[in-house]
Tab-separated table of C-alpha atoms in Angstrom:
chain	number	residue	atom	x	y	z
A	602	UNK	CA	65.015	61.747	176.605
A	603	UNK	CA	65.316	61.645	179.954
A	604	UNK	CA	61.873	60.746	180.816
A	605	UNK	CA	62.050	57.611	178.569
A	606	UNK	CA	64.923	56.514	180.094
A	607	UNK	CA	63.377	56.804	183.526
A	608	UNK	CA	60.733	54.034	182.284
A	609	UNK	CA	63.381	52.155	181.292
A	610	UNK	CA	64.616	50.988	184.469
A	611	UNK	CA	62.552	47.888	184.802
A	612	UNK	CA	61.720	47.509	181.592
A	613	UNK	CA	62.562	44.512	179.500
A	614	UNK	CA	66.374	43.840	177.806
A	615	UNK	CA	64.591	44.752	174.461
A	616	UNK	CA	63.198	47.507	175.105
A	617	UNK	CA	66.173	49.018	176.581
A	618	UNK	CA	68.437	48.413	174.014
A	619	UNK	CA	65.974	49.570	171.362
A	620	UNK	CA	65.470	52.773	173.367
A	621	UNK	CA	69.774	53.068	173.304
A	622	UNK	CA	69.950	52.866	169.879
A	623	UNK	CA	67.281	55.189	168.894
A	624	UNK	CA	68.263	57.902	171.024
A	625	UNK	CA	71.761	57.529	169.384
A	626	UNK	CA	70.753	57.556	166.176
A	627	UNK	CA	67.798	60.446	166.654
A	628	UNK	CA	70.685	62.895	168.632
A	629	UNK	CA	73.278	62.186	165.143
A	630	UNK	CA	70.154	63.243	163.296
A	631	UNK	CA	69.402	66.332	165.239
A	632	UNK	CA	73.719	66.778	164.706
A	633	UNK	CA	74.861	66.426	168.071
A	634	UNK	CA	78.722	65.501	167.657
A	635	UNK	CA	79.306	62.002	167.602
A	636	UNK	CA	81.772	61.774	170.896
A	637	UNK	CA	78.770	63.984	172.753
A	638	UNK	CA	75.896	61.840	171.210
A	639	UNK	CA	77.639	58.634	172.286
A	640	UNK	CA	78.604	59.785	176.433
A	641	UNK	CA	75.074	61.342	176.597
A	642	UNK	CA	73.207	58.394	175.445
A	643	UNK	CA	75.808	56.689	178.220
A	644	UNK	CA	75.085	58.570	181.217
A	645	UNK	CA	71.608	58.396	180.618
A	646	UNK	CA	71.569	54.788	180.380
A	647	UNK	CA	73.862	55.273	183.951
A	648	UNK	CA	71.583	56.939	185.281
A	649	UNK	CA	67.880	55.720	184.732
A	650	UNK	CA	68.455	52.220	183.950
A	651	UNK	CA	70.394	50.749	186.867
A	652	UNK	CA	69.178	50.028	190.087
A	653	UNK	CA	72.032	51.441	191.663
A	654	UNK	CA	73.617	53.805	189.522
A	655	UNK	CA	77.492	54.211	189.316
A	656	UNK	CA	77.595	57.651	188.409
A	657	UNK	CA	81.253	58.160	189.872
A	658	UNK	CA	82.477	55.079	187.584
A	659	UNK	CA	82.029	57.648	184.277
A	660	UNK	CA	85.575	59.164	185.584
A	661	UNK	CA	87.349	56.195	185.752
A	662	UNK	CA	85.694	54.972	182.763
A	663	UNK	CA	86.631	57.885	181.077
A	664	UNK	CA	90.426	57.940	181.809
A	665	UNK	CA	90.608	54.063	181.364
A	666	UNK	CA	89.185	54.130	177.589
A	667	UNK	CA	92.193	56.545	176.987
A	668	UNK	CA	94.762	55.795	179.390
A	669	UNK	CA	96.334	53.157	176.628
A	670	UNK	CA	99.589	52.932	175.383
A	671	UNK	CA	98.246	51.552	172.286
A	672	UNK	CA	96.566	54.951	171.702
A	673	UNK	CA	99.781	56.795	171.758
A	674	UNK	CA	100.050	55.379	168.048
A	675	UNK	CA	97.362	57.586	167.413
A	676	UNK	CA	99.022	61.690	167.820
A	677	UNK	CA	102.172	60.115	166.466
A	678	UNK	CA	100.711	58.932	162.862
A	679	UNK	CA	98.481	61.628	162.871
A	680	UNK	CA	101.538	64.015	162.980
A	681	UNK	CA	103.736	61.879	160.838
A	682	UNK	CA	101.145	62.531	158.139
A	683	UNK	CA	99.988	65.952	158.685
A	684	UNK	CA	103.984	66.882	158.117
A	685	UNK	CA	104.222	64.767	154.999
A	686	UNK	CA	101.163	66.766	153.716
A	687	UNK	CA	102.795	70.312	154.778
A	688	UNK	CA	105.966	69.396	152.894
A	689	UNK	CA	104.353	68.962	149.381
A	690	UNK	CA	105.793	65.077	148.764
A	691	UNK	CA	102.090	64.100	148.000
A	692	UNK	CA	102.337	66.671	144.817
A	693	UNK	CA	105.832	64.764	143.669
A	694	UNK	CA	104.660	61.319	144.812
A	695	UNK	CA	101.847	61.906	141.978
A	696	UNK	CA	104.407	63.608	139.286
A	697	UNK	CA	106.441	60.471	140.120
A	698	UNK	CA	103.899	57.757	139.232
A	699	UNK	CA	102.476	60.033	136.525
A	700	UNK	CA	106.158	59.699	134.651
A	701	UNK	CA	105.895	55.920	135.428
A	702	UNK	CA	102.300	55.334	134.181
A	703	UNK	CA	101.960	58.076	131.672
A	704	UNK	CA	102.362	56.368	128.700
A	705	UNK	CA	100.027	53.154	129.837
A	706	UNK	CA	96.568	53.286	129.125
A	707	UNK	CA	94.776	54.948	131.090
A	708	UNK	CA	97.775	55.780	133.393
A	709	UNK	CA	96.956	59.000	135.321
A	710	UNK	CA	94.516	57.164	136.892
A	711	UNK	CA	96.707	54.222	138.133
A	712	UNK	CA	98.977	57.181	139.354
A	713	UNK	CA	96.289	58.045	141.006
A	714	UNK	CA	95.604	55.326	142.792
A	715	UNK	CA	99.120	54.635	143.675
A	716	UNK	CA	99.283	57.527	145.127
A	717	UNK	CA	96.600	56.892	147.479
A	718	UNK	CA	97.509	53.816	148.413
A	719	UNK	CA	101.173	55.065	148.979
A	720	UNK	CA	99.720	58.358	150.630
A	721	UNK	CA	97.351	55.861	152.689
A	722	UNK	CA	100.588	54.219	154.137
A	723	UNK	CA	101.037	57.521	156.245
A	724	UNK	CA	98.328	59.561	156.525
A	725	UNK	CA	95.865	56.562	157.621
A	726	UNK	CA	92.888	58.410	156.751
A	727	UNK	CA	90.381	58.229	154.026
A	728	UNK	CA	89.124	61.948	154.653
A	729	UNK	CA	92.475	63.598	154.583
A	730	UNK	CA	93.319	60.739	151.023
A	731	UNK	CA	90.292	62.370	149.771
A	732	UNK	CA	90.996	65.963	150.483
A	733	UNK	CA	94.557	65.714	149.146
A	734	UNK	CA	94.276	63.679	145.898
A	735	UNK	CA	91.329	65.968	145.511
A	736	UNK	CA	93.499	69.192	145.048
A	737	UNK	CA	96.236	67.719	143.357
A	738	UNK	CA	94.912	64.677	141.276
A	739	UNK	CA	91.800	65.549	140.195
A	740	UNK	CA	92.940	68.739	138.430
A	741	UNK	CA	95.750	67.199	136.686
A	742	UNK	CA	93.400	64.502	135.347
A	743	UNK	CA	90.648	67.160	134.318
A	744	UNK	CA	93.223	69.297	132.494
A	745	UNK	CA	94.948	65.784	130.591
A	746	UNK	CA	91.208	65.165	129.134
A	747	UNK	CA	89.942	62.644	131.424
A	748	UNK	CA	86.583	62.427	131.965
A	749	UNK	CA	84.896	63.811	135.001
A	750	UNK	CA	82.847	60.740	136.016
A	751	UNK	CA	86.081	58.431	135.971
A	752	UNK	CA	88.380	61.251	137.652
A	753	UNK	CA	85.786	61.645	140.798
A	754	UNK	CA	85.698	57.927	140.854
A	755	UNK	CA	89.302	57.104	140.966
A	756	UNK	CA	89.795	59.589	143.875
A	757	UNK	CA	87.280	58.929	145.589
A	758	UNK	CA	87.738	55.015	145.287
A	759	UNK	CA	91.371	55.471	145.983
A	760	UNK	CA	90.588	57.488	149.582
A	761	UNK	CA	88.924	54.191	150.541
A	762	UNK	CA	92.792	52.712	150.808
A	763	UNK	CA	92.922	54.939	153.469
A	764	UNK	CA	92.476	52.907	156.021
A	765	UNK	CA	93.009	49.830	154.881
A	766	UNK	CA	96.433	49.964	153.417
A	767	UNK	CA	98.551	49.808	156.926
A	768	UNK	CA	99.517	52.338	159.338
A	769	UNK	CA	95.852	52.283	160.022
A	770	UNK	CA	94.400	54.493	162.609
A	771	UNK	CA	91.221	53.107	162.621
A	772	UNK	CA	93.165	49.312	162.628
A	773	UNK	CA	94.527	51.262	165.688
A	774	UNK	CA	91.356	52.434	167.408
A	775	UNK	CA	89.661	48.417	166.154
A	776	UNK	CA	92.239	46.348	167.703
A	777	UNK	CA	92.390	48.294	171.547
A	778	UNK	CA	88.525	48.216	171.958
A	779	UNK	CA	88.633	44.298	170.917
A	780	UNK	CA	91.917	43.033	172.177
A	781	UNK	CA	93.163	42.673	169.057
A	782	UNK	CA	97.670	42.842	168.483
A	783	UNK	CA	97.830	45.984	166.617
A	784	UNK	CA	100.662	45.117	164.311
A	785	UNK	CA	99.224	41.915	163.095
A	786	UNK	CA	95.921	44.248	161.996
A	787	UNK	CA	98.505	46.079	160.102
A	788	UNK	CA	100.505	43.395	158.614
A	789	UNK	CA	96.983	41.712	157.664
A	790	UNK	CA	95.605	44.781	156.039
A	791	UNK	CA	98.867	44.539	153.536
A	792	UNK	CA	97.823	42.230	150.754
A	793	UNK	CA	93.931	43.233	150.610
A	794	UNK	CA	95.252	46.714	150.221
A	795	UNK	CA	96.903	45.812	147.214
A	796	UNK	CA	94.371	43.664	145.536
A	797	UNK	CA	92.154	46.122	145.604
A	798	UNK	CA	93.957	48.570	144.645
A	799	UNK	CA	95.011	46.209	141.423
A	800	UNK	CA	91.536	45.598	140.987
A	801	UNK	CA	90.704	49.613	141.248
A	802	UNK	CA	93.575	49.556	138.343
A	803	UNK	CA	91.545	46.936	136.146
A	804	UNK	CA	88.311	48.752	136.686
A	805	UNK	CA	90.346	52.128	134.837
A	806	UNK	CA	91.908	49.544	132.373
A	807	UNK	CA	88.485	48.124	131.571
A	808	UNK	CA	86.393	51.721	131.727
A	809	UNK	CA	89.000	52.838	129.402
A	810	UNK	CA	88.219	50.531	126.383
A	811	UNK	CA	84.663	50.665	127.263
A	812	UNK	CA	84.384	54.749	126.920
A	813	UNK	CA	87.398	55.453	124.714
A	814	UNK	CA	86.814	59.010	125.007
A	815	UNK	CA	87.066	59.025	128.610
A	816	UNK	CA	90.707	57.735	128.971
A	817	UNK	CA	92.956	60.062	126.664
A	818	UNK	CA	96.411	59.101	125.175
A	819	UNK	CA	99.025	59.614	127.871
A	820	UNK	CA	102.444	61.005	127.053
A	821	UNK	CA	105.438	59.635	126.562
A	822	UNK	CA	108.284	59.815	129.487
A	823	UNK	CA	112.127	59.363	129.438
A	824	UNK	CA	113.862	57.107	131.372
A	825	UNK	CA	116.011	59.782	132.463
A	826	UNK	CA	112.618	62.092	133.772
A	827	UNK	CA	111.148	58.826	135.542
A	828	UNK	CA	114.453	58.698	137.572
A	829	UNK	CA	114.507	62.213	138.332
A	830	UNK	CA	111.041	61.809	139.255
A	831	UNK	CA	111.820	59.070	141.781
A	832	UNK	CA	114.946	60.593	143.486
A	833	UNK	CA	112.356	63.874	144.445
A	834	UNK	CA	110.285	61.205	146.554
A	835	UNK	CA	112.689	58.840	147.769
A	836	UNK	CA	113.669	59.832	151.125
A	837	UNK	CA	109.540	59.353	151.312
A	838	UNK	CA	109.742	55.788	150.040
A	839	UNK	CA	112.696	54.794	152.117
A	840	UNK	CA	110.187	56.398	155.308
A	841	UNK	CA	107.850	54.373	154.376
A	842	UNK	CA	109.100	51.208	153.778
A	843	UNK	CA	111.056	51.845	157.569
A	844	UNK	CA	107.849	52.403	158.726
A	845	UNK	CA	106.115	49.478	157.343
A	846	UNK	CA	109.590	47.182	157.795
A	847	UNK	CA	110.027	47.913	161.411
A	848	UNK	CA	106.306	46.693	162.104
A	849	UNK	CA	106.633	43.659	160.209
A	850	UNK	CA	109.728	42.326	161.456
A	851	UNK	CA	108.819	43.353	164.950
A	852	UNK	CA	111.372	45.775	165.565
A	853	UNK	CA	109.115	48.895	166.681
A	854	UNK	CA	106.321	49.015	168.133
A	855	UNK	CA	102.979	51.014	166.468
A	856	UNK	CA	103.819	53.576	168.770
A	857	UNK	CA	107.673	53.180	167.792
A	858	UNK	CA	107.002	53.186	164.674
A	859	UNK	CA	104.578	56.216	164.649
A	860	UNK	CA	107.316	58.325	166.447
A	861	UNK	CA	110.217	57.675	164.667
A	862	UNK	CA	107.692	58.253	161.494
A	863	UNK	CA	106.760	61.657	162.989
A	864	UNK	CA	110.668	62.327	163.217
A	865	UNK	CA	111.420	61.142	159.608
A	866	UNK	CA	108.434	63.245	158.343
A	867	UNK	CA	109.952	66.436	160.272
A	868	UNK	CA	113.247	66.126	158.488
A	869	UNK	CA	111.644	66.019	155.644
A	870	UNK	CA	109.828	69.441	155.878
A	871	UNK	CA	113.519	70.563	156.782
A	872	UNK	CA	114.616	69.704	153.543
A	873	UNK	CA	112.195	70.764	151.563
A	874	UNK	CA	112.437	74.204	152.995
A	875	UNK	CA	108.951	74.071	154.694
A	876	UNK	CA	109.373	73.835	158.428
A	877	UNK	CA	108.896	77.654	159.284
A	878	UNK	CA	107.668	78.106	162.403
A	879	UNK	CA	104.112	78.557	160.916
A	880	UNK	CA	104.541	75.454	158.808
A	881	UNK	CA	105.433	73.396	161.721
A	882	UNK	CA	102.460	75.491	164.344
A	883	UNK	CA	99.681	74.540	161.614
A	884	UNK	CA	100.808	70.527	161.763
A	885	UNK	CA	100.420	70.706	165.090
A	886	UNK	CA	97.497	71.872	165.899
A	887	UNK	CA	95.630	70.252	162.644
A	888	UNK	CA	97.374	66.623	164.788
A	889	UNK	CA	95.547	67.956	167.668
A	890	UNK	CA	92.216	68.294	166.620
A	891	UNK	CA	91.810	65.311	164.843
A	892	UNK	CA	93.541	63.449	168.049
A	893	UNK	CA	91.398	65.257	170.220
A	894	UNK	CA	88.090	64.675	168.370
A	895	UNK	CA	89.277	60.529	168.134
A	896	UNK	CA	90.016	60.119	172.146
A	897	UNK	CA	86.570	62.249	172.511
A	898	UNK	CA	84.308	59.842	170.890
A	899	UNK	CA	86.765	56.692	172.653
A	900	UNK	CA	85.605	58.274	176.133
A	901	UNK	CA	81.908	58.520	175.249
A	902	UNK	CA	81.785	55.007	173.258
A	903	UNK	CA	83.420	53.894	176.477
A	904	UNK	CA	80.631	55.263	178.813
A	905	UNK	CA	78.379	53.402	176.328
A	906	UNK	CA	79.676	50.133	175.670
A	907	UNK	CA	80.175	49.707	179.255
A	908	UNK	CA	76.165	50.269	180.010
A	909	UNK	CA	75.509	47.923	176.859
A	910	UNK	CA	77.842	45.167	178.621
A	911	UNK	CA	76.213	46.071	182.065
A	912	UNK	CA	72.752	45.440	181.304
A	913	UNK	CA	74.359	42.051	179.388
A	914	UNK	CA	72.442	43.620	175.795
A	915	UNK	CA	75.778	41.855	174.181
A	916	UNK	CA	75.375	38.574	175.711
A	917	UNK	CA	71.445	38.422	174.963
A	918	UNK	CA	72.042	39.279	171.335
A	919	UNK	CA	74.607	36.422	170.824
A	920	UNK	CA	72.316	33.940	172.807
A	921	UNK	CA	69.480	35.235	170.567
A	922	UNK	CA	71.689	34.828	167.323
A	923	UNK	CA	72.861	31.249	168.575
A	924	UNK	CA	69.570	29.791	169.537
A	925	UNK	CA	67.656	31.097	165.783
A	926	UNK	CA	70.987	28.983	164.419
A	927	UNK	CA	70.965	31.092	160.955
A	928	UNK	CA	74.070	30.350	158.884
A	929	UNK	CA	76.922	32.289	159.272
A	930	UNK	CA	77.175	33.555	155.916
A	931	UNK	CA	73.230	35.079	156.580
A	932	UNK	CA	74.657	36.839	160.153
A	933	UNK	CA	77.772	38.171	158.155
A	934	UNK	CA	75.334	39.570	155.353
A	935	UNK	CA	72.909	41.339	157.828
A	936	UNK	CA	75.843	42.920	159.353
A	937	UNK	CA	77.401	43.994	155.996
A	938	UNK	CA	73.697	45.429	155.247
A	939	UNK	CA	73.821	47.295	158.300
A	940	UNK	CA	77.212	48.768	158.347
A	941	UNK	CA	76.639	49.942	154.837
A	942	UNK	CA	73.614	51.780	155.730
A	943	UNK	CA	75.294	53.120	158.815
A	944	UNK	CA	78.480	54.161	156.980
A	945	UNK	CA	76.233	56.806	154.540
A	946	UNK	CA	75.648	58.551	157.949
A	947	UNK	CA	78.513	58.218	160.440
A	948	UNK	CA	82.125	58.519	160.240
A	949	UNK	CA	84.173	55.516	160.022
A	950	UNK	CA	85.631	55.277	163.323
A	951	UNK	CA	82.851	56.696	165.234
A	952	UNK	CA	80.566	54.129	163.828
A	953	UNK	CA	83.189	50.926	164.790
A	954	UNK	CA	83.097	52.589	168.304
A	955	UNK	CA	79.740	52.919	168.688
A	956	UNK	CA	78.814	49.160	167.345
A	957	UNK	CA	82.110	46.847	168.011
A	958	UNK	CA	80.339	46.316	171.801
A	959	UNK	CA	77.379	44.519	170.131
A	960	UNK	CA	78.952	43.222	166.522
A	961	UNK	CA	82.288	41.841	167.771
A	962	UNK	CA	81.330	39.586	170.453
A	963	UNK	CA	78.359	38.022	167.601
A	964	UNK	CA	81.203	37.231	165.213
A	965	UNK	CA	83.667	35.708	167.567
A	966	UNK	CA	80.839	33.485	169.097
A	967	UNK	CA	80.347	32.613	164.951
A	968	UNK	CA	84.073	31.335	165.013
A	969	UNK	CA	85.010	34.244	162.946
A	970	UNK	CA	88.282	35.406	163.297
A	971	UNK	CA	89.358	38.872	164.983
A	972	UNK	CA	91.865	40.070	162.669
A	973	UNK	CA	89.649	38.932	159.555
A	974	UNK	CA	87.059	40.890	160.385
A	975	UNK	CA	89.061	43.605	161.330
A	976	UNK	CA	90.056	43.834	158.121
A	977	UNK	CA	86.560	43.323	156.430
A	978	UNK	CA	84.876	45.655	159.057
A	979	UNK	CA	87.627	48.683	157.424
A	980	UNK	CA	86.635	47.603	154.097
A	981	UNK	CA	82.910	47.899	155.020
A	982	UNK	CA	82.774	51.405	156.919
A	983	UNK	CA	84.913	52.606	153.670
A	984	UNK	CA	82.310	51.721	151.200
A	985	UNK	CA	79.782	53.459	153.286
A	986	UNK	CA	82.368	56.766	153.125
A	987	UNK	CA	81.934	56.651	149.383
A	988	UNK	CA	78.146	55.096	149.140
A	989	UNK	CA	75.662	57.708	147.262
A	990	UNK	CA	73.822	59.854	148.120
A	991	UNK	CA	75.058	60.958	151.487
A	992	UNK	CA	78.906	59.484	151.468
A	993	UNK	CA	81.156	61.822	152.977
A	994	UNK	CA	84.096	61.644	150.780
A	995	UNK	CA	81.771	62.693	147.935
A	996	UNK	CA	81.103	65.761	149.717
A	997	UNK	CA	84.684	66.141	149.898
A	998	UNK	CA	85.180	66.264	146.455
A	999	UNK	CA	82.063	68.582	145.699
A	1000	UNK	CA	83.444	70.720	147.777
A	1001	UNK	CA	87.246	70.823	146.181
A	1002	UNK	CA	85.968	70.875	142.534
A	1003	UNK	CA	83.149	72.504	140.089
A	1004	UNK	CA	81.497	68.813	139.785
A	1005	UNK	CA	78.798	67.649	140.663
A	1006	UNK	CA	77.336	65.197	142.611
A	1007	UNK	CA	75.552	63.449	139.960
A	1008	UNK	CA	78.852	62.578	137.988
A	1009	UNK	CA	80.886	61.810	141.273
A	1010	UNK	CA	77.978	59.410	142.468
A	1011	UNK	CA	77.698	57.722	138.579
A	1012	UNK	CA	82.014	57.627	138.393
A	1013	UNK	CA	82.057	56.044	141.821
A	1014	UNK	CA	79.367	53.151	141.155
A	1015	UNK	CA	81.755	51.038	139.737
A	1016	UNK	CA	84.878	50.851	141.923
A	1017	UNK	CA	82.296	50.451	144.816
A	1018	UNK	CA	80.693	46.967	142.921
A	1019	UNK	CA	84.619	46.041	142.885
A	1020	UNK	CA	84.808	46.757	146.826
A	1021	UNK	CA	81.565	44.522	147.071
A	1022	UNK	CA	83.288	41.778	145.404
A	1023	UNK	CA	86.142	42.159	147.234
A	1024	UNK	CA	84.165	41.363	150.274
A	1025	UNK	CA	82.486	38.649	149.021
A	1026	UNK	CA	86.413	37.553	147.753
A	1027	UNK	CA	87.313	37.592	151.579
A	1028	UNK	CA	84.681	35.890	152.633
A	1029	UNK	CA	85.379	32.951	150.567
A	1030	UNK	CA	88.754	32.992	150.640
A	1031	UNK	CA	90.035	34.787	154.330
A	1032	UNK	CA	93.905	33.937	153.848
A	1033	UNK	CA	94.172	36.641	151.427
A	1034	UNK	CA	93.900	38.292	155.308
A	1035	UNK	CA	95.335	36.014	157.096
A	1036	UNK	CA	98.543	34.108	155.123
A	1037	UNK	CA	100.933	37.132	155.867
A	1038	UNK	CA	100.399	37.088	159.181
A	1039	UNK	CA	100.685	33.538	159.481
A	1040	UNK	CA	104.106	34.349	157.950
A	1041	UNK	CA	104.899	36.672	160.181
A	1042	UNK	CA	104.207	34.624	163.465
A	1043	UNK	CA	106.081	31.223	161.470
């Protein structure tokens, strides 16, 4: 790799930037870890394709990219989740809605999806959605008579909330390599969370009259179980909705908002009798290695984003896209297409990182606005997460359950048409993004 990078030096704009993103993608395909992939590409670019190259800049890169107090949001949600998960509230936030739902048709799966989108609100990750609704969703379902197709599909559909339905670490990771206020992203990813996850509900509603014997007859609840139900998961409801509240009405901070969450989460696991020492030693390190392996790939997309703007590869591409004047609606298509196809291959956040240098500056000079497609960029690195064959939340679920791929790939077909639509819905109409926070700043 080296040696074509050493032609590179005086070679055209073009050629350099093709050379970039071929080396990226053959190093993912050869399995190098993203964060690696992304600072070696970097430093050779450093290196081999400036006349006079910087080389001690990649330590002071490095520690700027990080050095953020935006990031600090980051360790803080991470933990607040990864405590909520060790106290077992995920397995009563499901018996909860189950009791609420039950008797509706087709109402274990809108408990399911509740539950993710409730369980997004904290965890903030599609993966760890998947992984959890996995072990305790998808077995209840099986076990109630629900067919295997829909049950895979509902899961895995409802993991895609993950980072759309607000706190949001990838909103987080989006809005400090753009410039973008944090809790506006949030308060904007509120009511497209929620349509879609009514429109997930619809697609059950309608599957179930469609296949009658894939949606069994749900039982019958009392009011005075329901109740019951709710009072297990409400100091979890009232965290959330402080959470949430605090951001909204500007009171806290991300970061704030992330710590005090953390704190909530801990008391939590105190009261539900599972903050041993070993309890609390396994949250910690499981927020550590899914910090650390975020901040790695935000030094090495640093190292090369800044080579990209160096060489001016963003500014030629938006020239390029200006002067061949193709309607915006064409531009926003193409980069759909492409994030699509990238999302089957690359996690979501390491694939905003590694593209927002190029993408973002495209769309603004389209008169797009930041926070909209913030929100639609989510949306679109979640349908690749999901997208046959190679999504990796299907692998997720292979691996948690004795299904296969075949009826997880056929069950998830439909809620990702829905997603599609969605886009296409926010495309038309962009206030169902943007009115709340317009409310918010009025």
């Amino acid at each position: 790799m080296a040696v074509l990078f050493s032609y590179a030096q005086d070679a055209s704009l073009v050629f350099t930037g093709v050379l970039m993103t071929v080396s990226l993608l053959g190093l993912l395909l050869l399995g190098v870890p993203v964060g690696g992939t992304l600072g070696m590409v970097g430093l050779m670019g450093l290196a081999f394709t400036l006349n006079n190259p910087q080389l001690p800049i990649l330590a002071d890169r490095s520690w700027t990219s990080i050095n953020s107090f935006t990031l600090t949001a980051v360790p803080a949600f991470v933990l607040m989740g990864t405590l909520l998960v060790h106290s077992g509230v995920t397995v009563r936030l499901f018996d909860m809605l189950v009791c609420w739902f039950g008797r509706a048709r087709g109402g274990l799966g809108h408990a399911a999806i509740g539950s993710s989108a409730i369980f997004a609100a904290v965890s903030g990750s599609s993966l760890a959605t998947a992984a959890t609704l996995g072990r305790v969703a998808a077995p209840e379902l099986n076990s109630r008579g629900y067919s295997r197709r829909l049950t895979y599909g509902v899961v895995a559909a409802g993991s895609t909330l993950g980072i759309l339905v607000p706190p949001s670490i990838a909103m987080i990771i989006y809005g400090n390599t753009v410039g973008a206020p944090i809790t506006v992203l949030f308060v904007a990813g509120v009511v497209p969370g929620l349509v879609l996850a009514c429109l997930f509900a619809l697609t059950i509603l309608i599957w179930s009259y469609l296949s009658k014997e894939a949606v069994p007859e749900g039982e019958r609840y009392s009011m005075g179980e329901k109740f019951r139900s709710t009072l297990g998961v409400l100091p979890f409801l009232v965290l959330i909705a402080a959470v949430l509240g605090s951001l909204y009405f500007g009171i806290a901070t991300p970061t704030e908002a992330g710590a005090v969450g953390a704190v909530a989460a801990f008391a939590i696991c105190v009261a539900a009798g599972r903050a041993a020492p070993m309890d609390i030693y396994h949250a910690l390190t499981d927020t550590v290695k899914v910090t650390a392996f975020i901040m790695l790939i935000v030094v090495g997309a640093s190292i090369f984003s800044w080579v990209f703007d160096f060489l001016r590869l963003p500014r030629e591409l938006v020239s390029t896209v200006t002067e061949a004047e193709l309607q915006p609606w064409l531009v926003m298509l193409l980069l759909a297409v492409f994030y699509l196809l990238m999302g089957t291959l690359i996690e979501s956040i390491s694939m905003m990182l590694m593209t927002l240098s190029v993408t973002f500056p495209i769309v603004v000079a389209l008169g797009f606005d930041p926070i909209w497609f913030g929100v639609v960029l989510v949306l679109l690195v979640e349908i690749g997460l999901i997208t046959p064959p190679v999504g990796i939340v299907l692998f997720i679920l292979r691996g948690l359950g004795d299904v296969s791929l075949r009826d997880i790939t056929l069950g998830v077909i439909p809620f990702i048409l829905v997603m599609l639509s969605m886009l296409v819905l926010l495309y038309f109409f962009p206030d169902i993004v943007l009115w709340l926070p317009e409310q918010m700043e009025g």
